[in-house]
Amino acid sequence: MASATSGFGFFLPLTSFLLILLLCVQSGGSQKKKENMLAEKVEQMMEWSSRRSVVRMNGDKFRRFVKAPPRNYSVIVMFTALQPQRQCSVCRQANEEYQVLANSWRYSSAFSNKLFFTVVDYDEGADVFQQLNMNSAPTFMHFPPKGKPKRADTFDLQRIGFASEQLAKWIADRTDVQIRVFRPPNYSGTIALALLVSLVGGLLYLRRNNLEFIYNKTGWAMAALCVVFAMTSGQMWNHIRGPPYAHKNPQNGQVSYIHGSSQAQFVAESHIILLLNAAITMGMVLLNEAATSKGDVGKRRILCLVGLGLVVFFFSFLLSIFRSKYHGYPYSFLIK
């Protein structure tokens, strides 16, 4: 009986040791398998990036290289709809800025395997859109190396716009990767300026014997008003932020030309504001003409009524747009 007990006491530690050894071997094999899988994924992503700065992905590639672990790299994904039948002009504009940013990263000295740029087109990965409950495009998202994307990992396109510089700043906040944006040289502005100078020079040369039009106050006033209308309607903001022209709701197809927030605007919105300001100014000009001219009284009365109508109606329209953007603004006039 004593010998049986001592034998059992001998085999119990031996069995425990063998079990622990087996678990260690399995754990080591599993860890090595993960490392090999990670190395293959990084190598494949680097190979794709060497061919094209922005890697195109379908549903399978997205789930394997972006969603599935293991992963030690960040991925920026642009969800878009670039096919002509989608008629998404904003997608094409955003894609151009995205390509500039990706090329700036790909050909910079700081390029590494810690960050990759990818794109998922709706017609190539509709299942990805459904998986993420995404119903609008374009959308930019950051997928961190570990964990799920947070709210800040979705780029606020409506408020900030999609300029490459703004995207680079957002990426730096999310990944600590600094990207210096390099834009290809664009000579269209220089060519346009040269053509304008040539046109003005040619006009002055042809009219060199009669330059009285230079002193035309009405002409200079119209030119000044055009500049004022452009600046007060937000054209400079559009140039800096690069907002979309309008927004189309993918669920009901409704197009919005006025942004619902006071922190952003659409390009179409600035055009509408420009026209409203021009109409109000035209009304003020007619009122001034009716008050200062010495013509027929009936004609002056008509000018006064038309001018007053323009000012009242279009100022009411302008005020209603202001109220729709600044929620809680209490005042309105004619149009709510």
JSON list of N, CA and C in Angstrom, two decimals, residues 247-304:
[
{"chain": "A", "resi": 247, "resn": "HIS", "atom": "N", "xyz": [-25.08, 68.52, -50.31]},
{"chain": "A", "resi": 247, "resn": "HIS", "atom": "CA", "xyz": [-25.13, 67.21, -49.65]},
{"chain": "A", "resi": 247, "resn": "HIS", "atom": "C", "xyz": [-26.39, 66.49, -50.08]},
{"chain": "A", "resi": 248, "resn": "LYS", "atom": "N", "xyz": [-26.21, 65.26, -50.55]},
{"chain": "A", "resi": 248, "resn": "LYS", "atom": "CA", "xyz": [-27.35, 64.42, -50.97]},
{"chain": "A", "resi": 248, "resn": "LYS", "atom": "C", "xyz": [-27.55, 63.32, -49.95]},
{"chain": "A", "resi": 249, "resn": "ASN", "atom": "N", "xyz": [-28.75, 63.27, -49.37]},
{"chain": "A", "resi": 249, "resn": "ASN", "atom": "CA", "xyz": [-29.08, 62.23, -48.42]},
{"chain": "A", "resi": 249, "resn": "ASN", "atom": "C", "xyz": [-29.25, 60.91, -49.14]},
{"chain": "A", "resi": 250, "resn": "PRO", "atom": "N", "xyz": [-28.41, 59.90, -48.84]},
{"chain": "A", "resi": 250, "resn": "PRO", "atom": "CA", "xyz": [-28.50, 58.64, -49.58]},
{"chain": "A", "resi": 250, "resn": "PRO", "atom": "C", "xyz": [-29.77, 57.86, -49.30]},
{"chain": "A", "resi": 251, "resn": "GLN", "atom": "N", "xyz": [-30.47, 58.17, -48.20]},
{"chain": "A", "resi": 251, "resn": "GLN", "atom": "CA", "xyz": [-31.66, 57.42, -47.85]},
{"chain": "A", "resi": 251, "resn": "GLN", "atom": "C", "xyz": [-32.89, 57.86, -48.66]},
{"chain": "A", "resi": 252, "resn": "ASN", "atom": "N", "xyz": [-33.07, 59.18, -48.77]},
{"chain": "A", "resi": 252, "resn": "ASN", "atom": "CA", "xyz": [-34.25, 59.67, -49.50]},
{"chain": "A", "resi": 252, "resn": "ASN", "atom": "C", "xyz": [-33.90, 60.45, -50.76]},
{"chain": "A", "resi": 253, "resn": "GLY", "atom": "N", "xyz": [-32.60, 60.63, -51.02]},
{"chain": "A", "resi": 253, "resn": "GLY", "atom": "CA", "xyz": [-32.17, 61.34, -52.23]},
{"chain": "A", "resi": 253, "resn": "GLY", "atom": "C", "xyz": [-32.33, 62.84, -52.18]},
{"chain": "A", "resi": 254, "resn": "GLN", "atom": "N", "xyz": [-32.73, 63.39, -51.04]},
{"chain": "A", "resi": 254, "resn": "GLN", "atom": "CA", "xyz": [-32.94, 64.83, -50.92]},
{"chain": "A", "resi": 254, "resn": "GLN", "atom": "C", "xyz": [-31.60, 65.56, -50.88]},
{"chain": "A", "resi": 255, "resn": "VAL", "atom": "N", "xyz": [-31.50, 66.65, -51.64]},
{"chain": "A", "resi": 255, "resn": "VAL", "atom": "CA", "xyz": [-30.27, 67.43, -51.73]},
{"chain": "A", "resi": 255, "resn": "VAL", "atom": "C", "xyz": [-30.39, 68.66, -50.85]},
{"chain": "A", "resi": 256, "resn": "SER", "atom": "N", "xyz": [-29.40, 68.89, -50.00]},
{"chain": "A", "resi": 256, "resn": "SER", "atom": "CA", "xyz": [-29.36, 70.06, -49.12]},
{"chain": "A", "resi": 256, "resn": "SER", "atom": "C", "xyz": [-28.33, 71.05, -49.64]},
{"chain": "A", "resi": 257, "resn": "TYR", "atom": "N", "xyz": [-28.75, 72.28, -49.86]},
{"chain": "A", "resi": 257, "resn": "TYR", "atom": "CA", "xyz": [-27.85, 73.32, -50.32]},
{"chain": "A", "resi": 257, "resn": "TYR", "atom": "C", "xyz": [-27.42, 74.25, -49.19]},
{"chain": "A", "resi": 258, "resn": "ILE", "atom": "N", "xyz": [-28.13, 74.19, -48.05]},
{"chain": "A", "resi": 258, "resn": "ILE", "atom": "CA", "xyz": [-27.80, 75.01, -46.89]},
{"chain": "A", "resi": 258, "resn": "ILE", "atom": "C", "xyz": [-27.37, 74.08, -45.77]},
{"chain": "A", "resi": 259, "resn": "HIS", "atom": "N", "xyz": [-26.18, 74.29, -45.22]},
{"chain": "A", "resi": 259, "resn": "HIS", "atom": "CA", "xyz": [-25.70, 73.47, -44.11]},
{"chain": "A", "resi": 259, "resn": "HIS", "atom": "C", "xyz": [-26.46, 73.83, -42.85]},
{"chain": "A", "resi": 260, "resn": "GLY", "atom": "N", "xyz": [-26.80, 72.82, -42.05]},
{"chain": "A", "resi": 260, "resn": "GLY", "atom": "CA", "xyz": [-27.60, 73.05, -40.86]},
{"chain": "A", "resi": 260, "resn": "GLY", "atom": "C", "xyz": [-26.85, 73.57, -39.67]},
{"chain": "A", "resi": 261, "resn": "SER", "atom": "N", "xyz": [-25.52, 73.72, -39.78]},
{"chain": "A", "resi": 261, "resn": "SER", "atom": "CA", "xyz": [-24.71, 74.19, -38.66]},
{"chain": "A", "resi": 261, "resn": "SER", "atom": "C", "xyz": [-24.10, 75.56, -38.97]},
{"chain": "A", "resi": 262, "resn": "SER", "atom": "N", "xyz": [-23.88, 76.34, -37.92]},
{"chain": "A", "resi": 262, "resn": "SER", "atom": "CA", "xyz": [-23.23, 77.64, -38.09]},
{"chain": "A", "resi": 262, "resn": "SER", "atom": "C", "xyz": [-21.72, 77.52, -38.24]},
{"chain": "A", "resi": 263, "resn": "GLN", "atom": "N", "xyz": [-21.19, 76.30, -38.08]},
{"chain": "A", "resi": 263, "resn": "GLN", "atom": "CA", "xyz": [-19.75, 76.09, -38.16]},
{"chain": "A", "resi": 263, "resn": "GLN", "atom": "C", "xyz": [-19.29, 75.63, -39.54]},
{"chain": "A", "resi": 264, "resn": "ALA", "atom": "N", "xyz": [-20.21, 75.50, -40.47]},
{"chain": "A", "resi": 264, "resn": "ALA", "atom": "CA", "xyz": [-19.83, 75.01, -41.80]},
{"chain": "A", "resi": 264, "resn": "ALA", "atom": "C", "xyz": [-20.80, 75.55, -42.84]},
{"chain": "A", "resi": 265, "resn": "GLN", "atom": "N", "xyz": [-20.45, 75.35, -44.11]},
{"chain": "A", "resi": 265, "resn": "GLN", "atom": "CA", "xyz": [-21.31, 75.76, -45.20]},
{"chain": "A", "resi": 265, "resn": "GLN", "atom": "C", "xyz": [-20.99, 74.94, -46.44]},
{"chain": "A", "resi": 266, "resn": "PHE", "atom": "N", "xyz": [-21.91, 74.94, -47.39]},
{"chain": "A", "resi": 266, "resn": "PHE", "atom": "CA", "xyz": [-21.68, 74.32, -48.68]},
{"chain": "A", "resi": 266, "resn": "PHE", "atom": "C", "xyz": [-21.31, 75.40, -49.70]},
{"chain": "A", "resi": 267, "resn": "VAL", "atom": "N", "xyz": [-20.70, 74.98, -50.81]},
{"chain": "A", "resi": 267, "resn": "VAL", "atom": "CA", "xyz": [-20.36, 75.93, -51.86]},
{"chain": "A", "resi": 267, "resn": "VAL", "atom": "C", "xyz": [-21.63, 76.55, -52.45]},
{"chain": "A", "resi": 268, "resn": "ALA", "atom": "N", "xyz": [-22.65, 75.72, -52.63]},
{"chain": "A", "resi": 268, "resn": "ALA", "atom": "CA", "xyz": [-23.92, 76.23, -53.15]},
{"chain": "A", "resi": 268, "resn": "ALA", "atom": "C", "xyz": [-24.52, 77.28, -52.22]},
{"chain": "A", "resi": 269, "resn": "GLU", "atom": "N", "xyz": [-24.32, 77.11, -50.94]},
{"chain": "A", "resi": 269, "resn": "GLU", "atom": "CA", "xyz": [-24.83, 78.07, -49.96]},
{"chain": "A", "resi": 269, "resn": "GLU", "atom": "C", "xyz": [-24.20, 79.44, -50.15]},
{"chain": "A", "resi": 270, "resn": "SER", "atom": "N", "xyz": [-22.89, 79.47, -50.40]},
{"chain": "A", "resi": 270, "resn": "SER", "atom": "CA", "xyz": [-22.22, 80.75, -50.61]},
{"chain": "A", "resi": 270, "resn": "SER", "atom": "C", "xyz": [-22.72, 81.43, -51.89]},
{"chain": "A", "resi": 271, "resn": "HIS", "atom": "N", "xyz": [-23.06, 80.64, -52.91]},
{"chain": "A", "resi": 271, "resn": "HIS", "atom": "CA", "xyz": [-23.62, 81.20, -54.14]},
{"chain": "A", "resi": 271, "resn": "HIS", "atom": "C", "xyz": [-24.99, 81.81, -53.88]},
{"chain": "A", "resi": 272, "resn": "ILE", "atom": "N", "xyz": [-25.79, 81.12, -53.06]},
{"chain": "A", "resi": 272, "resn": "ILE", "atom": "CA", "xyz": [-27.12, 81.64, -52.72]},
{"chain": "A", "resi": 272, "resn": "ILE", "atom": "C", "xyz": [-27.00, 82.95, -51.94]},
{"chain": "A", "resi": 273, "resn": "ILE", "atom": "N", "xyz": [-26.09, 83.00, -50.98]},
{"chain": "A", "resi": 273, "resn": "ILE", "atom": "CA", "xyz": [-25.88, 84.22, -50.19]},
{"chain": "A", "resi": 273, "resn": "ILE", "atom": "C", "xyz": [-25.40, 85.36, -51.08]},
{"chain": "A", "resi": 274, "resn": "LEU", "atom": "N", "xyz": [-24.53, 85.04, -52.04]},
{"chain": "A", "resi": 274, "resn": "LEU", "atom": "CA", "xyz": [-24.04, 86.07, -52.96]},
{"chain": "A", "resi": 274, "resn": "LEU", "atom": "C", "xyz": [-25.20, 86.68, -53.75]},
{"chain": "A", "resi": 275, "resn": "LEU", "atom": "N", "xyz": [-26.08, 85.84, -54.27]},
{"chain": "A", "resi": 275, "resn": "LEU", "atom": "CA", "xyz": [-27.21, 86.34, -55.06]},
{"chain": "A", "resi": 275, "resn": "LEU", "atom": "C", "xyz": [-28.18, 87.15, -54.20]},
{"chain": "A", "resi": 276, "resn": "LEU", "atom": "N", "xyz": [-28.40, 86.72, -52.96]},
{"chain": "A", "resi": 276, "resn": "LEU", "atom": "CA", "xyz": [-29.29, 87.46, -52.08]},
{"chain": "A", "resi": 276, "resn": "LEU", "atom": "C", "xyz": [-28.72, 88.83, -51.75]},
{"chain": "A", "resi": 277, "resn": "ASN", "atom": "N", "xyz": [-27.42, 88.88, -51.46]},
{"chain": "A", "resi": 277, "resn": "ASN", "atom": "CA", "xyz": [-26.79, 90.17, -51.18]},
{"chain": "A", "resi": 277, "resn": "ASN", "atom": "C", "xyz": [-26.84, 91.08, -52.40]},
{"chain": "A", "resi": 278, "resn": "ALA", "atom": "N", "xyz": [-26.65, 90.51, -53.59]},
{"chain": "A", "resi": 278, "resn": "ALA", "atom": "CA", "xyz": [-26.72, 91.31, -54.82]},
{"chain": "A", "resi": 278, "resn": "ALA", "atom": "C", "xyz": [-28.13, 91.85, -55.03]},
{"chain": "A", "resi": 279, "resn": "ALA", "atom": "N", "xyz": [-29.16, 91.04, -54.75]},
{"chain": "A", "resi": 279, "resn": "ALA", "atom": "CA", "xyz": [-30.54, 91.49, -54.92]},
{"chain": "A", "resi": 279, "resn": "ALA", "atom": "C", "xyz": [-30.88, 92.61, -53.93]},
{"chain": "A", "resi": 280, "resn": "ILE", "atom": "N", "xyz": [-30.41, 92.48, -52.69]},
{"chain": "A", "resi": 280, "resn": "ILE", "atom": "CA", "xyz": [-30.65, 93.53, -51.70]},
{"chain": "A", "resi": 280, "resn": "ILE", "atom": "C", "xyz": [-29.95, 94.82, -52.11]},
{"chain": "A", "resi": 281, "resn": "THR", "atom": "N", "xyz": [-28.73, 94.71, -52.60]},
{"chain": "A", "resi": 281, "resn": "THR", "atom": "CA", "xyz": [-28.00, 95.89, -53.06]},
{"chain": "A", "resi": 281, "resn": "THR", "atom": "C", "xyz": [-28.69, 96.55, -54.24]},
{"chain": "A", "resi": 282, "resn": "MET", "atom": "N", "xyz": [-29.19, 95.73, -55.16]},
{"chain": "A", "resi": 282, "resn": "MET", "atom": "CA", "xyz": [-29.93, 96.28, -56.29]},
{"chain": "A", "resi": 282, "resn": "MET", "atom": "C", "xyz": [-31.16, 97.04, -55.80]},
{"chain": "A", "resi": 283, "resn": "GLY", "atom": "N", "xyz": [-31.85, 96.52, -54.81]},
{"chain": "A", "resi": 283, "resn": "GLY", "atom": "CA", "xyz": [-32.99, 97.22, -54.25]},
{"chain": "A", "resi": 283, "resn": "GLY", "atom": "C", "xyz": [-32.61, 98.56, -53.64]},
{"chain": "A", "resi": 284, "resn": "MET", "atom": "N", "xyz": [-31.49, 98.60, -52.93]},
{"chain": "A", "resi": 284, "resn": "MET", "atom": "CA", "xyz": [-31.03, 99.85, -52.33]},
{"chain": "A", "resi": 284, "resn": "MET", "atom": "C", "xyz": [-30.64, 100.86, -53.42]},
{"chain": "A", "resi": 285, "resn": "VAL", "atom": "N", "xyz": [-30.05, 100.38, -54.50]},
{"chain": "A", "resi": 285, "resn": "VAL", "atom": "CA", "xyz": [-29.69, 101.27, -55.61]},
{"chain": "A", "resi": 285, "resn": "VAL", "atom": "C", "xyz": [-30.95, 101.88, -56.23]},
{"chain": "A", "resi": 286, "resn": "LEU", "atom": "N", "xyz": [-31.98, 101.06, -56.43]},
{"chain": "A", "resi": 286, "resn": "LEU", "atom": "CA", "xyz": [-33.24, 101.57, -57.00]},
{"chain": "A", "resi": 286, "resn": "LEU", "atom": "C", "xyz": [-33.91, 102.58, -56.07]},
{"chain": "A", "resi": 287, "resn": "LEU", "atom": "N", "xyz": [-33.86, 102.33, -54.77]},
{"chain": "A", "resi": 287, "resn": "LEU", "atom": "CA", "xyz": [-34.41, 103.28, -53.81]},
{"chain": "A", "resi": 287, "resn": "LEU", "atom": "C", "xyz": [-33.67, 104.61, -53.86]},
{"chain": "A", "resi": 288, "resn": "ASN", "atom": "N", "xyz": [-32.35, 104.53, -53.96]},
{"chain": "A", "resi": 288, "resn": "ASN", "atom": "CA", "xyz": [-31.56, 105.75, -54.05]},
{"chain": "A", "resi": 288, "resn": "ASN", "atom": "C", "xyz": [-31.83, 106.50, -55.35]},
{"chain": "A", "resi": 289, "resn": "GLU", "atom": "N", "xyz": [-32.01, 105.72, -56.44]},
{"chain": "A", "resi": 289, "resn": "GLU", "atom": "CA", "xyz": [-32.30, 106.34, -57.73]},
{"chain": "A", "resi": 289, "resn": "GLU", "atom": "C", "xyz": [-33.67, 107.03, -57.70]},
{"chain": "A", "resi": 290, "resn": "ALA", "atom": "N", "xyz": [-34.64, 106.39, -57.05]},
{"chain": "A", "resi": 290, "resn": "ALA", "atom": "CA", "xyz": [-35.97, 106.98, -56.96]},
{"chain": "A", "resi": 290, "resn": "ALA", "atom": "C", "xyz": [-35.97, 108.26, -56.13]},
{"chain": "A", "resi": 291, "resn": "ALA", "atom": "N", "xyz": [-35.08, 108.32, -55.13]},
{"chain": "A", "resi": 291, "resn": "ALA", "atom": "CA", "xyz": [-35.06, 109.49, -54.25]},
{"chain": "A", "resi": 291, "resn": "ALA", "atom": "C", "xyz": [-34.27, 110.65, -54.83]},
{"chain": "A", "resi": 292, "resn": "THR", "atom": "N", "xyz": [-33.27, 110.37, -55.64]},
{"chain": "A", "resi": 292, "resn": "THR", "atom": "CA", "xyz": [-32.36, 111.44, -56.10]},
{"chain": "A", "resi": 292, "resn": "THR", "atom": "C", "xyz": [-32.61, 111.88, -57.54]},
{"chain": "A", "resi": 293, "resn": "SER", "atom": "N", "xyz": [-33.26, 111.03, -58.35]},
{"chain": "A", "resi": 293, "resn": "SER", "atom": "CA", "xyz": [-33.47, 111.42, -59.75]},
{"chain": "A", "resi": 293, "resn": "SER", "atom": "C", "xyz": [-34.55, 112.50, -59.86]},
{"chain": "A", "resi": 294, "resn": "LYS", "atom": "N", "xyz": [-34.54, 113.20, -61.00]},
{"chain": "A", "resi": 294, "resn": "LYS", "atom": "CA", "xyz": [-35.49, 114.28, -61.23]},
{"chain": "A", "resi": 294, "resn": "LYS", "atom": "C", "xyz": [-36.41, 113.97, -62.42]},
{"chain": "A", "resi": 295, "resn": "GLY", "atom": "N", "xyz": [-36.63, 112.69, -62.65]},
{"chain": "A", "resi": 295, "resn": "GLY", "atom": "CA", "xyz": [-37.45, 112.29, -63.78]},
{"chain": "A", "resi": 295, "resn": "GLY", "atom": "C", "xyz": [-38.93, 112.32, -63.45]},
{"chain": "A", "resi": 296, "resn": "ASP", "atom": "N", "xyz": [-39.67, 111.54, -64.22]},
{"chain": "A", "resi": 296, "resn": "ASP", "atom": "CA", "xyz": [-41.11, 111.48, -64.06]},
{"chain": "A", "resi": 296, "resn": "ASP", "atom": "C", "xyz": [-41.48, 110.90, -62.69]},
{"chain": "A", "resi": 297, "resn": "VAL", "atom": "N", "xyz": [-42.50, 111.47, -62.07]},
{"chain": "A", "resi": 297, "resn": "VAL", "atom": "CA", "xyz": [-42.90, 111.05, -60.73]},
{"chain": "A", "resi": 297, "resn": "VAL", "atom": "C", "xyz": [-43.40, 109.61, -60.74]},
{"chain": "A", "resi": 298, "resn": "GLY", "atom": "N", "xyz": [-44.16, 109.25, -61.75]},
{"chain": "A", "resi": 298, "resn": "GLY", "atom": "CA", "xyz": [-44.67, 107.88, -61.84]},
{"chain": "A", "resi": 298, "resn": "GLY", "atom": "C", "xyz": [-43.54, 106.86, -61.95]},
{"chain": "A", "resi": 299, "resn": "LYS", "atom": "N", "xyz": [-42.55, 107.18, -62.75]},
{"chain": "A", "resi": 299, "resn": "LYS", "atom": "CA", "xyz": [-41.40, 106.28, -62.91]},
{"chain": "A", "resi": 299, "resn": "LYS", "atom": "C", "xyz": [-40.64, 106.16, -61.60]},
{"chain": "A", "resi": 300, "resn": "ARG", "atom": "N", "xyz": [-40.47, 107.26, -60.91]},
{"chain": "A", "resi": 300, "resn": "ARG", "atom": "CA", "xyz": [-39.76, 107.23, -59.63]},
{"chain": "A", "resi": 300, "resn": "ARG", "atom": "C", "xyz": [-40.54, 106.41, -58.60]},
{"chain": "A", "resi": 301, "resn": "ARG", "atom": "N", "xyz": [-41.87, 106.49, -58.65]},
{"chain": "A", "resi": 301, "resn": "ARG", "atom": "CA", "xyz": [-42.68, 105.71, -57.72]},
{"chain": "A", "resi": 301, "resn": "ARG", "atom": "C", "xyz": [-42.53, 104.21, -57.99]},
{"chain": "A", "resi": 302, "resn": "ILE", "atom": "N", "xyz": [-42.49, 103.86, -59.27]},
{"chain": "A", "resi": 302, "resn": "ILE", "atom": "CA", "xyz": [-42.30, 102.44, -59.63]},
{"chain": "A", "resi": 302, "resn": "ILE", "atom": "C", "xyz": [-40.93, 101.95, -59.15]},
{"chain": "A", "resi": 303, "resn": "LEU", "atom": "N", "xyz": [-39.88, 102.75, -59.38]},
{"chain": "A", "resi": 303, "resn": "LEU", "atom": "CA", "xyz": [-38.54, 102.39, -58.91]},
{"chain": "A", "resi": 303, "resn": "LEU", "atom": "C", "xyz": [-38.52, 102.20, -57.40]},
{"chain": "A", "resi": 304, "resn": "CYS", "atom": "N", "xyz": [-39.22, 103.08, -56.70]},
{"chain": "A", "resi": 304, "resn": "CYS", "atom": "CA", "xyz": [-39.27, 103.00, -55.24]},
{"chain": "A", "resi": 304, "resn": "CYS", "atom": "C", "xyz": [-39.95, 101.70, -54.78]}
]
